[in-house]
Coordinates of C-alpha atoms in Angstrom, one line a residue:
M5 CA 5.9 -118.2 126.2
A6 CA 8.4 -115.4 126.9
R7 CA 5.7 -112.7 126.5
S8 CA 3.5 -114.6 129.0
F9 CA 6.3 -114.6 131.5
F10 CA 7.1 -110.9 131.2
L11 CA 3.4 -110.1 131.5
L12 CA 3.1 -112.1 134.7
Y13 CA 6.2 -110.5 136.0
S14 CA 5.1 -106.9 135.3
L15 CA 1.8 -107.6 137.1
S16 CA 3.6 -108.9 140.1
R17 CA 5.7 -105.8 140.4
R18 CA 2.6 -103.6 140.3
R19 CA 0.7 -105.5 142.9
V20 CA 3.5 -106.5 145.3
S21 CA 5.6 -103.8 146.8
D22 CA 7.5 -106.0 149.1
S23 CA 10.8 -107.1 147.5
L24 CA 10.7 -110.5 149.2
R25 CA 7.3 -111.3 147.8
S26 CA 8.5 -110.2 144.4
L27 CA 11.4 -112.5 144.6
F28 CA 9.1 -115.3 145.6
F29 CA 6.8 -114.7 142.6
I30 CA 9.6 -114.9 140.0
P31 CA 10.4 -118.6 140.5
T32 CA 6.7 -119.4 140.7
A33 CA 6.1 -117.7 137.3
L34 CA 9.1 -119.5 135.9
A35 CA 7.8 -122.9 137.1
L36 CA 4.4 -122.2 135.6
T37 CA 5.8 -121.1 132.3
T38 CA 8.1 -124.1 132.1
S39 CA 5.3 -126.5 132.9
L40 CA 3.2 -124.9 130.1
F41 CA 6.1 -125.3 127.7
I42 CA 6.6 -128.9 128.6
L43 CA 2.9 -129.7 128.1
F44 CA 3.0 -128.0 124.7
Y45 CA 6.0 -129.9 123.7
I46 CA 4.6 -133.3 124.7
S47 CA 1.3 -132.6 122.9
S48 CA 3.1 -131.5 119.7
T49 CA 5.4 -134.6 119.6
S50 CA 3.2 -137.3 121.0
N51 CA 2.7 -138.9 117.6
I52 CA 6.0 -140.7 118.1
F53 CA 4.1 -143.3 120.0
N54 CA 1.9 -144.0 117.0
T55 CA 4.1 -143.6 114.0
P56 CA 7.4 -145.2 113.0
P57 CA 10.8 -143.7 113.6
H58 CA 11.8 -140.9 111.1
H59 CA 14.9 -142.7 110.0
Q60 CA 14.9 -144.2 106.6
S61 CA 15.6 -147.8 105.9
R62 CA 14.9 -150.5 103.3
H63 CA 11.7 -151.3 105.2
H64 CA 10.3 -147.7 105.1
F65 CA 7.4 -149.0 102.9
L66 CA 6.1 -150.9 106.0
Q67 CA 4.9 -147.6 107.5
N68 CA 4.5 -145.6 104.4
P69 CA 2.9 -147.9 101.8
K70 CA 2.2 -146.5 98.4
W71 CA 0.0 -149.3 97.1
V72 CA -3.4 -147.5 97.7
S73 CA -5.0 -146.3 94.5
P74 CA -6.3 -142.8 93.9
K75 CA -9.9 -144.0 94.0
I76 CA -9.5 -145.2 97.6
Q77 CA -8.0 -141.9 98.7
N78 CA -11.3 -140.3 97.6
L79 CA -13.2 -142.5 100.0
L80 CA -12.0 -140.6 103.0
T81 CA -14.2 -137.8 104.1
P82 CA -12.7 -134.3 104.7
I83 CA -13.2 -134.9 108.4
E84 CA -11.2 -138.1 108.3
S85 CA -8.4 -136.5 106.3
Q86 CA -8.4 -133.5 108.6
S87 CA -8.2 -135.6 111.8
Q88 CA -5.2 -137.5 110.4
S89 CA -3.4 -134.3 109.4
S90 CA -4.1 -132.5 112.7
L91 CA -2.3 -135.3 114.5
G92 CA 0.7 -135.1 112.2
L93 CA 0.2 -138.8 111.3
Q94 CA 0.6 -140.1 107.8
S95 CA -1.9 -142.6 106.5
P96 CA -1.6 -144.6 103.3
F97 CA -4.8 -142.8 102.2
E98 CA -3.1 -139.4 102.3
S99 CA -2.6 -137.9 98.9
Q100 CA 0.9 -138.2 97.4
N101 CA 2.4 -137.0 94.2
S102 CA 0.5 -138.3 91.2
K103 CA 3.6 -140.1 89.9
D104 CA 3.5 -142.3 93.1
H105 CA 0.0 -143.6 92.4
G106 CA -0.6 -146.1 89.6
E107 CA -0.4 -149.7 90.4
G108 CA 1.4 -149.4 93.8
R109 CA -0.7 -151.8 95.7
I110 CA 1.3 -154.8 94.6
A111 CA 4.8 -155.1 93.1
K112 CA 4.8 -153.7 89.6
N113 CA 6.8 -156.5 88.1
G114 CA 5.0 -159.2 90.0
N115 CA 8.2 -161.0 90.9
I116 CA 8.5 -162.3 94.5
F117 CA 12.3 -161.5 94.4
H118 CA 13.8 -158.0 94.5
D119 CA 16.3 -159.3 91.9
Q120 CA 16.0 -162.9 91.0
V121 CA 19.1 -162.9 88.7
I122 CA 21.4 -161.6 91.5
F123 CA 19.8 -163.9 94.0
M124 CA 20.3 -167.0 91.9
E125 CA 23.9 -166.1 91.1
D126 CA 24.7 -165.5 94.8
Y127 CA 22.8 -168.5 95.9
A128 CA 25.0 -170.7 93.7
K129 CA 28.2 -169.1 95.2
M130 CA 26.9 -169.6 98.7
N131 CA 26.1 -173.3 98.1
K132 CA 29.6 -173.8 96.8
S133 CA 31.7 -172.0 99.3
F134 CA 29.9 -171.0 102.5
K135 CA 31.2 -172.7 105.6
I136 CA 30.1 -172.7 109.2
F137 CA 32.1 -173.9 112.3
V138 CA 29.9 -175.1 115.1
Y139 CA 31.5 -175.0 118.6
P140 CA 31.8 -178.7 119.4
H141 CA 30.0 -180.5 122.3
D142 CA 29.4 -184.1 123.0
K143 CA 26.6 -186.1 124.5
N144 CA 28.4 -186.3 127.8
D145 CA 28.2 -182.5 128.2
P146 CA 25.9 -181.7 131.2
F147 CA 24.0 -179.3 128.9
A148 CA 24.0 -181.5 125.8
N149 CA 20.2 -181.0 125.7
I150 CA 20.8 -177.3 125.3
L151 CA 23.7 -177.4 122.9
L152 CA 23.1 -180.4 120.6
P153 CA 20.4 -180.9 118.0
V154 CA 17.3 -182.5 119.4
D155 CA 16.9 -186.2 118.6
F156 CA 13.2 -185.9 117.6
E157 CA 11.2 -184.0 115.0
P158 CA 10.9 -180.4 116.3
V159 CA 7.4 -179.4 117.5
G160 CA 5.7 -176.3 119.0
N161 CA 5.5 -172.6 118.4
Y162 CA 9.2 -172.1 118.5
A163 CA 10.1 -175.1 116.3
S164 CA 12.1 -172.9 113.9
E165 CA 15.0 -172.7 116.4
S166 CA 15.3 -176.5 116.6
F167 CA 14.7 -177.0 112.9
F168 CA 17.6 -174.7 112.0
K169 CA 20.0 -176.6 114.2
K170 CA 19.0 -180.0 112.9
A171 CA 19.0 -178.9 109.3
L172 CA 22.5 -177.3 109.7
N173 CA 23.7 -180.5 111.3
N174 CA 22.5 -182.4 108.2
S175 CA 23.8 -179.9 105.6
H176 CA 27.1 -179.6 103.7
F177 CA 27.8 -176.1 105.2
I178 CA 29.5 -177.4 108.3
T179 CA 33.3 -177.5 108.5
K180 CA 35.4 -179.0 111.2
D181 CA 38.3 -176.8 110.2
P182 CA 37.8 -173.3 111.8
S183 CA 40.4 -171.7 109.5
K184 CA 37.9 -172.4 106.6
A185 CA 34.9 -171.0 108.4
D186 CA 33.1 -167.9 107.2
L187 CA 31.0 -167.8 110.4
F188 CA 30.9 -169.5 113.8
Y189 CA 27.7 -170.9 115.3
L190 CA 26.9 -170.5 119.0
P191 CA 24.6 -173.6 119.4
F192 CA 22.8 -172.8 122.7
S193 CA 19.0 -173.0 122.5
I194 CA 17.3 -170.2 124.4
A195 CA 13.9 -172.0 124.1
R196 CA 15.4 -175.1 125.8
L197 CA 17.2 -173.1 128.4
R198 CA 13.9 -171.5 129.2
H199 CA 12.4 -174.9 130.1
D200 CA 15.5 -176.4 131.8
A201 CA 14.9 -176.6 135.5
R202 CA 18.6 -176.0 136.2
V203 CA 18.5 -172.6 134.3
G204 CA 15.0 -171.4 133.8
Y205 CA 13.9 -167.8 133.0
E206 CA 16.1 -166.2 135.7
G207 CA 19.3 -168.0 134.7
I208 CA 19.3 -167.6 130.9
Q209 CA 21.4 -164.4 130.9
D210 CA 24.0 -165.8 133.3
F211 CA 24.3 -169.0 131.2
I212 CA 24.9 -167.1 128.0
K213 CA 27.4 -164.8 129.7
D214 CA 29.3 -167.8 131.0
Y215 CA 29.1 -169.6 127.7
I216 CA 30.6 -166.7 125.8
F217 CA 33.4 -166.4 128.4
N218 CA 34.3 -170.0 128.1
V219 CA 34.3 -169.9 124.3
S220 CA 36.6 -166.8 124.4
Q221 CA 39.0 -168.6 126.8
K222 CA 39.1 -172.0 125.1
Y223 CA 39.1 -170.8 121.5
P224 CA 40.8 -167.9 119.8
Y225 CA 38.1 -167.2 117.2
W226 CA 35.7 -165.1 119.3
N227 CA 38.5 -162.7 120.4
R228 CA 39.6 -161.9 116.8
T229 CA 36.5 -159.9 116.1
D230 CA 34.7 -159.6 119.5
G231 CA 32.2 -162.1 118.1
A232 CA 31.3 -160.2 114.9
D233 CA 31.7 -163.4 112.8
H234 CA 29.5 -165.4 115.2
F235 CA 25.8 -166.0 115.3
Y236 CA 23.1 -167.6 117.4
V237 CA 19.5 -168.6 116.6
S238 CA 16.4 -167.9 118.8
C239 CA 12.7 -167.9 118.1
H240 CA 11.5 -167.6 121.7
S241 CA 10.5 -164.1 122.7
I242 CA 12.7 -164.3 125.8
G243 CA 15.6 -164.0 123.4
R244 CA 15.1 -160.3 123.4
I245 CA 16.7 -160.0 126.9
A246 CA 18.6 -163.3 126.9
V247 CA 21.9 -161.6 126.0
N248 CA 21.6 -158.6 128.3
K249 CA 24.5 -159.7 130.5
A250 CA 26.6 -160.4 127.4
E251 CA 26.2 -157.1 125.6
V252 CA 29.0 -157.9 123.2
V253 CA 26.7 -160.6 121.7
K254 CA 24.0 -158.0 121.1
L255 CA 26.3 -155.5 119.6
N256 CA 28.5 -157.7 117.5
A257 CA 27.2 -161.2 116.9
I258 CA 24.5 -161.8 114.3
Q259 CA 21.2 -162.5 116.0
V260 CA 18.9 -164.8 114.0
V261 CA 15.7 -164.2 115.8
C262 CA 11.9 -164.3 115.3
S263 CA 11.3 -161.2 117.5
S264 CA 12.8 -158.9 114.8
S265 CA 11.4 -155.5 115.7
Y266 CA 13.7 -152.6 114.6
F267 CA 11.9 -150.3 117.0
V268 CA 13.8 -151.7 120.0
S269 CA 17.5 -151.7 120.7
A270 CA 17.7 -155.5 121.1
Y271 CA 17.6 -156.0 117.4
V272 CA 19.9 -154.3 114.9
P273 CA 18.6 -154.3 111.2
H274 CA 21.1 -155.3 108.5
K275 CA 23.4 -156.9 111.1
D276 CA 20.8 -159.3 112.5
V277 CA 18.5 -161.7 110.7
S278 CA 14.7 -162.1 110.9
L279 CA 13.8 -165.7 111.4
P280 CA 10.3 -166.9 110.3
Q281 CA 8.2 -168.4 113.0
I282 CA 6.8 -171.5 111.4
W283 CA 4.9 -174.5 112.9
P284 CA 5.9 -177.9 111.7
R285 CA 3.9 -178.9 108.6
A286 CA 2.6 -182.1 107.1
K287 CA 4.5 -183.2 104.0
D288 CA 1.4 -183.0 101.9
D289 CA -0.1 -179.7 100.8
P290 CA -3.6 -178.7 101.9
A291 CA -6.3 -179.2 99.3
N292 CA -7.2 -176.4 96.9
I293 CA -4.5 -174.0 98.0
R294 CA -4.5 -172.4 94.5
S295 CA -8.2 -171.9 94.6
S296 CA -9.4 -168.3 94.7
N297 CA -13.0 -169.4 95.4
R298 CA -12.9 -168.6 99.1
N299 CA -16.1 -167.6 100.9
K300 CA -14.5 -165.3 103.5
L301 CA -12.8 -162.0 102.7
V302 CA -10.7 -161.4 105.8
F303 CA -10.0 -163.7 108.8
F304 CA -8.2 -163.4 112.2
A305 CA -8.3 -165.5 115.4
G306 CA -6.0 -165.2 118.4
A307 CA -5.5 -164.1 122.0
I308 CA -6.1 -160.4 122.6
N309 CA -2.7 -159.8 124.1
S310 CA -1.8 -156.4 122.7
P311 CA -3.5 -153.0 122.2
V312 CA -3.3 -153.5 118.5
R313 CA -5.3 -156.7 118.6
Q314 CA -7.8 -155.1 121.0
K315 CA -8.3 -152.2 118.5
L316 CA -8.8 -154.7 115.7
V317 CA -11.5 -156.6 117.6
D318 CA -13.2 -153.5 118.9
T319 CA -13.4 -152.0 115.3
W320 CA -14.4 -155.1 113.3
K321 CA -16.1 -157.6 115.7
N322 CA -19.5 -157.1 114.2
N323 CA -18.5 -156.8 110.5
A324 CA -19.7 -159.4 108.0
N325 CA -16.6 -159.1 105.7
I326 CA -13.9 -159.0 108.3
S327 CA -14.1 -162.0 110.5
V328 CA -12.2 -161.5 113.7
H329 CA -12.3 -163.8 116.7
A330 CA -10.9 -163.3 120.2
G331 CA -9.4 -166.5 121.5
R332 CA -9.8 -170.0 120.0
L333 CA -12.3 -170.9 117.4
N334 CA -15.0 -173.6 117.8
T335 CA -14.4 -174.7 114.3
P336 CA -11.1 -175.9 112.7
Y337 CA -8.5 -173.1 112.4
E338 CA -7.0 -174.6 109.3
K339 CA -10.4 -174.6 107.5
A340 CA -10.9 -170.9 108.3
L341 CA -7.5 -170.1 106.7
Q342 CA -8.4 -172.2 103.6
D343 CA -11.8 -170.5 103.3
S344 CA -10.4 -166.9 103.5
K345 CA -8.9 -164.7 100.8
F346 CA -6.9 -162.5 103.2
C347 CA -5.5 -163.6 106.6
L348 CA -4.4 -161.1 109.2
H349 CA -1.1 -161.2 111.0
V350 CA -1.5 -158.8 113.9
K351 CA 1.1 -157.9 116.5
G352 CA 0.7 -159.7 119.8
F353 CA 3.3 -159.7 122.6
E354 CA 5.8 -159.4 119.8
V355 CA 5.7 -158.2 116.2
N356 CA 6.1 -161.8 115.1
T357 CA 3.6 -164.7 115.2
A358 CA 3.2 -167.9 113.3
R359 CA 0.3 -166.5 111.3
I360 CA 2.3 -165.4 108.3
G361 CA 3.5 -169.0 107.9
D362 CA -0.1 -170.2 108.5
A363 CA -1.5 -168.0 105.9
L364 CA 1.1 -168.9 103.2
Y365 CA 0.8 -172.6 103.9
H366 CA -3.0 -172.5 103.3
G367 CA -2.8 -170.2 100.2
C368 CA -4.2 -167.2 102.0
V369 CA -2.8 -163.7 101.2
P370 CA -1.2 -162.3 104.5
V371 CA -2.3 -158.8 105.7
I372 CA 0.4 -157.7 108.0
I373 CA -0.5 -155.3 110.8
A374 CA 2.7 -155.0 112.9
N375 CA 4.6 -151.7 112.8
H376 CA 8.4 -151.9 112.8
Y377 CA 8.5 -155.6 111.9
D378 CA 11.7 -156.5 110.0
L379 CA 10.0 -159.2 107.8
P380 CA 11.8 -162.5 107.3
F381 CA 14.0 -162.6 104.2
A382 CA 13.3 -159.0 103.4
D383 CA 16.7 -158.8 101.7
I384 CA 15.6 -161.3 99.2
L385 CA 11.8 -161.3 98.9
N386 CA 9.6 -158.5 97.7
W387 CA 6.8 -158.7 100.3
K388 CA 4.6 -156.3 98.3
S389 CA 4.2 -159.0 95.6
F390 CA 2.5 -161.5 97.9
S391 CA 1.2 -159.6 101.0
I392 CA -0.6 -156.4 102.0
I393 CA 1.1 -154.3 104.7
V394 CA -1.1 -152.0 106.8
A395 CA 0.0 -149.6 109.5
T396 CA -1.7 -150.1 112.8
L397 CA -3.0 -146.6 112.6
D398 CA -5.1 -147.6 109.6
I399 CA -7.0 -150.5 111.2
P400 CA -10.3 -148.4 110.9
F401 CA -9.8 -148.3 107.1
L402 CA -9.0 -152.0 106.7
Q403 CA -12.2 -152.9 104.8
R404 CA -11.6 -150.0 102.3
I405 CA -8.0 -151.1 101.8
I406 CA -8.9 -154.8 101.2
T407 CA -12.0 -154.1 99.0
S408 CA -9.9 -151.7 96.8
I409 CA -8.0 -154.7 95.5
N410 CA -9.6 -156.0 92.3
D411 CA -9.9 -159.6 91.2
E412 CA -6.9 -159.3 88.9
E413 CA -4.7 -157.9 91.6
Y414 CA -5.9 -160.5 94.1
G415 CA -5.1 -163.2 91.6
K416 CA -1.5 -162.0 91.3
L417 CA -1.1 -161.8 95.0
Q418 CA -2.6 -165.3 95.6
H419 CA -0.5 -166.8 92.8
N420 CA 2.7 -165.4 94.4
V421 CA 1.6 -166.7 97.8
V422 CA 1.6 -170.2 96.3
E423 CA 5.0 -169.5 94.7
V424 CA 6.7 -168.2 97.9
R425 CA 5.4 -171.0 100.2
K426 CA 8.5 -173.2 99.7
H427 CA 10.7 -170.5 101.3
F428 CA 8.7 -170.8 104.5
R429 CA 8.9 -174.6 105.0
W430 CA 11.4 -176.4 107.3
H431 CA 12.8 -179.8 106.6
V432 CA 15.0 -181.9 108.9
V433 CA 17.1 -182.7 105.9
P434 CA 17.2 -179.3 104.1
V435 CA 15.7 -178.9 100.7
D436 CA 16.9 -176.3 98.2
Y437 CA 15.3 -172.8 98.7
D438 CA 13.5 -173.9 101.9
A439 CA 13.5 -171.8 105.1
F440 CA 16.9 -173.2 106.1
Y441 CA 18.6 -172.3 102.9
M442 CA 17.0 -168.8 103.0
V443 CA 18.4 -168.2 106.5
M444 CA 21.8 -169.4 105.3
Y445 CA 21.6 -167.0 102.4
E446 CA 20.9 -164.1 104.8
L447 CA 23.9 -165.2 106.9
W448 CA 26.0 -165.4 103.8
L449 CA 25.2 -161.8 103.0
R450 CA 26.5 -160.9 106.5
R451 CA 29.7 -162.9 106.4
S452 CA 31.9 -159.8 106.4
S453 CA 32.4 -158.9 110.0
I454 CA 32.2 -155.5 111.6
R455 CA 33.7 -155.1 115.1
I456 CA 32.2 -152.7 117.7
P457 CA 34.7 -152.4 120.5
L458 CA 33.3 -152.1 124.1
V459 CA 34.5 -149.2 126.2

């Protein structure tokens, strides 16, 4: 760049004798050189829009999976490999050290837990000692519908939020003595605020700001830690901006949310908790969930509400093995899940959808295509033991990835899907190891508060 500038400058001195014209040319050349430099910089770093952040975390395997076998790497042509490398993007097909190959596609030990012994020991301690104080409200409160558990069976796409509150209310974890509490629950429902005519979309942020102010004035507990030992629960996507006027909640309180993307500042991994988005389920299990005799290889159906889904449909809409549908099906959705070996979870408006829960409930192995998704219960469960995780960049290689999984490996994945299902079920009266207890365990892990003072 510097040589280009001096060359231009030398030429200008030869051709322009007038000093004023020479002075005019210098800033012009500087502007041109600076523009070229900026364009070069953007082109060399544009892969940040397609690849995950460079920081390392316990979820680094989501963007750099090591489960692809050497034989699948050989399927890529030199042109495909070169096009990936020239963009500076890492694909799971790229060669790695030979020691990283081997079984890698699924968990080596086949266990759905990272460490089942530790989990069971801690779970017993949690069950015995963990206590939650819920800020009290009565039925005469003008916003009782927002603050108290619903008096009906939760329904809808955001039922997880209401299920948690009802299950907590019916559990042994509640204490009425704040001095014995490990954590404090802020019981407002963002989903119900969203549909309350007195508040609505525009008023949610002010409601939460006022609620936190009132709690801090009426009780001493918030002020001791600036809310670091408090938590709230939200499954509605509006939850991402709901606390924007109460920034201390976002910085300090534990956010138990479905929209758990660690690519955006609204969610803080390790501090916050990923809540599974799960539809209410019938008490009886679907028929033949353990059967591996499924006539479809891969299935997806859903609204095309993101570039990722659009890319999926554009790539595979005419493929016989990968069945993708834009919008609703003409046939029963549940039957399609039960007839498929692999069911796609693809990012929509948010990284989360109910499709992981749908797949697990129907015994279908989830294939997760949602970069930066902090998966539910990732502190506890080894997702590689019962699901396949694919970077959005590798949608064109989806069929090769899936067909590389042999019958034995699929059998292990599908077996673990059936085993892990109970952790993704809600019950009004909680049942050991169900979704409620798993969320409580995640909260128990975060019971030691860390305060971030505002300046």
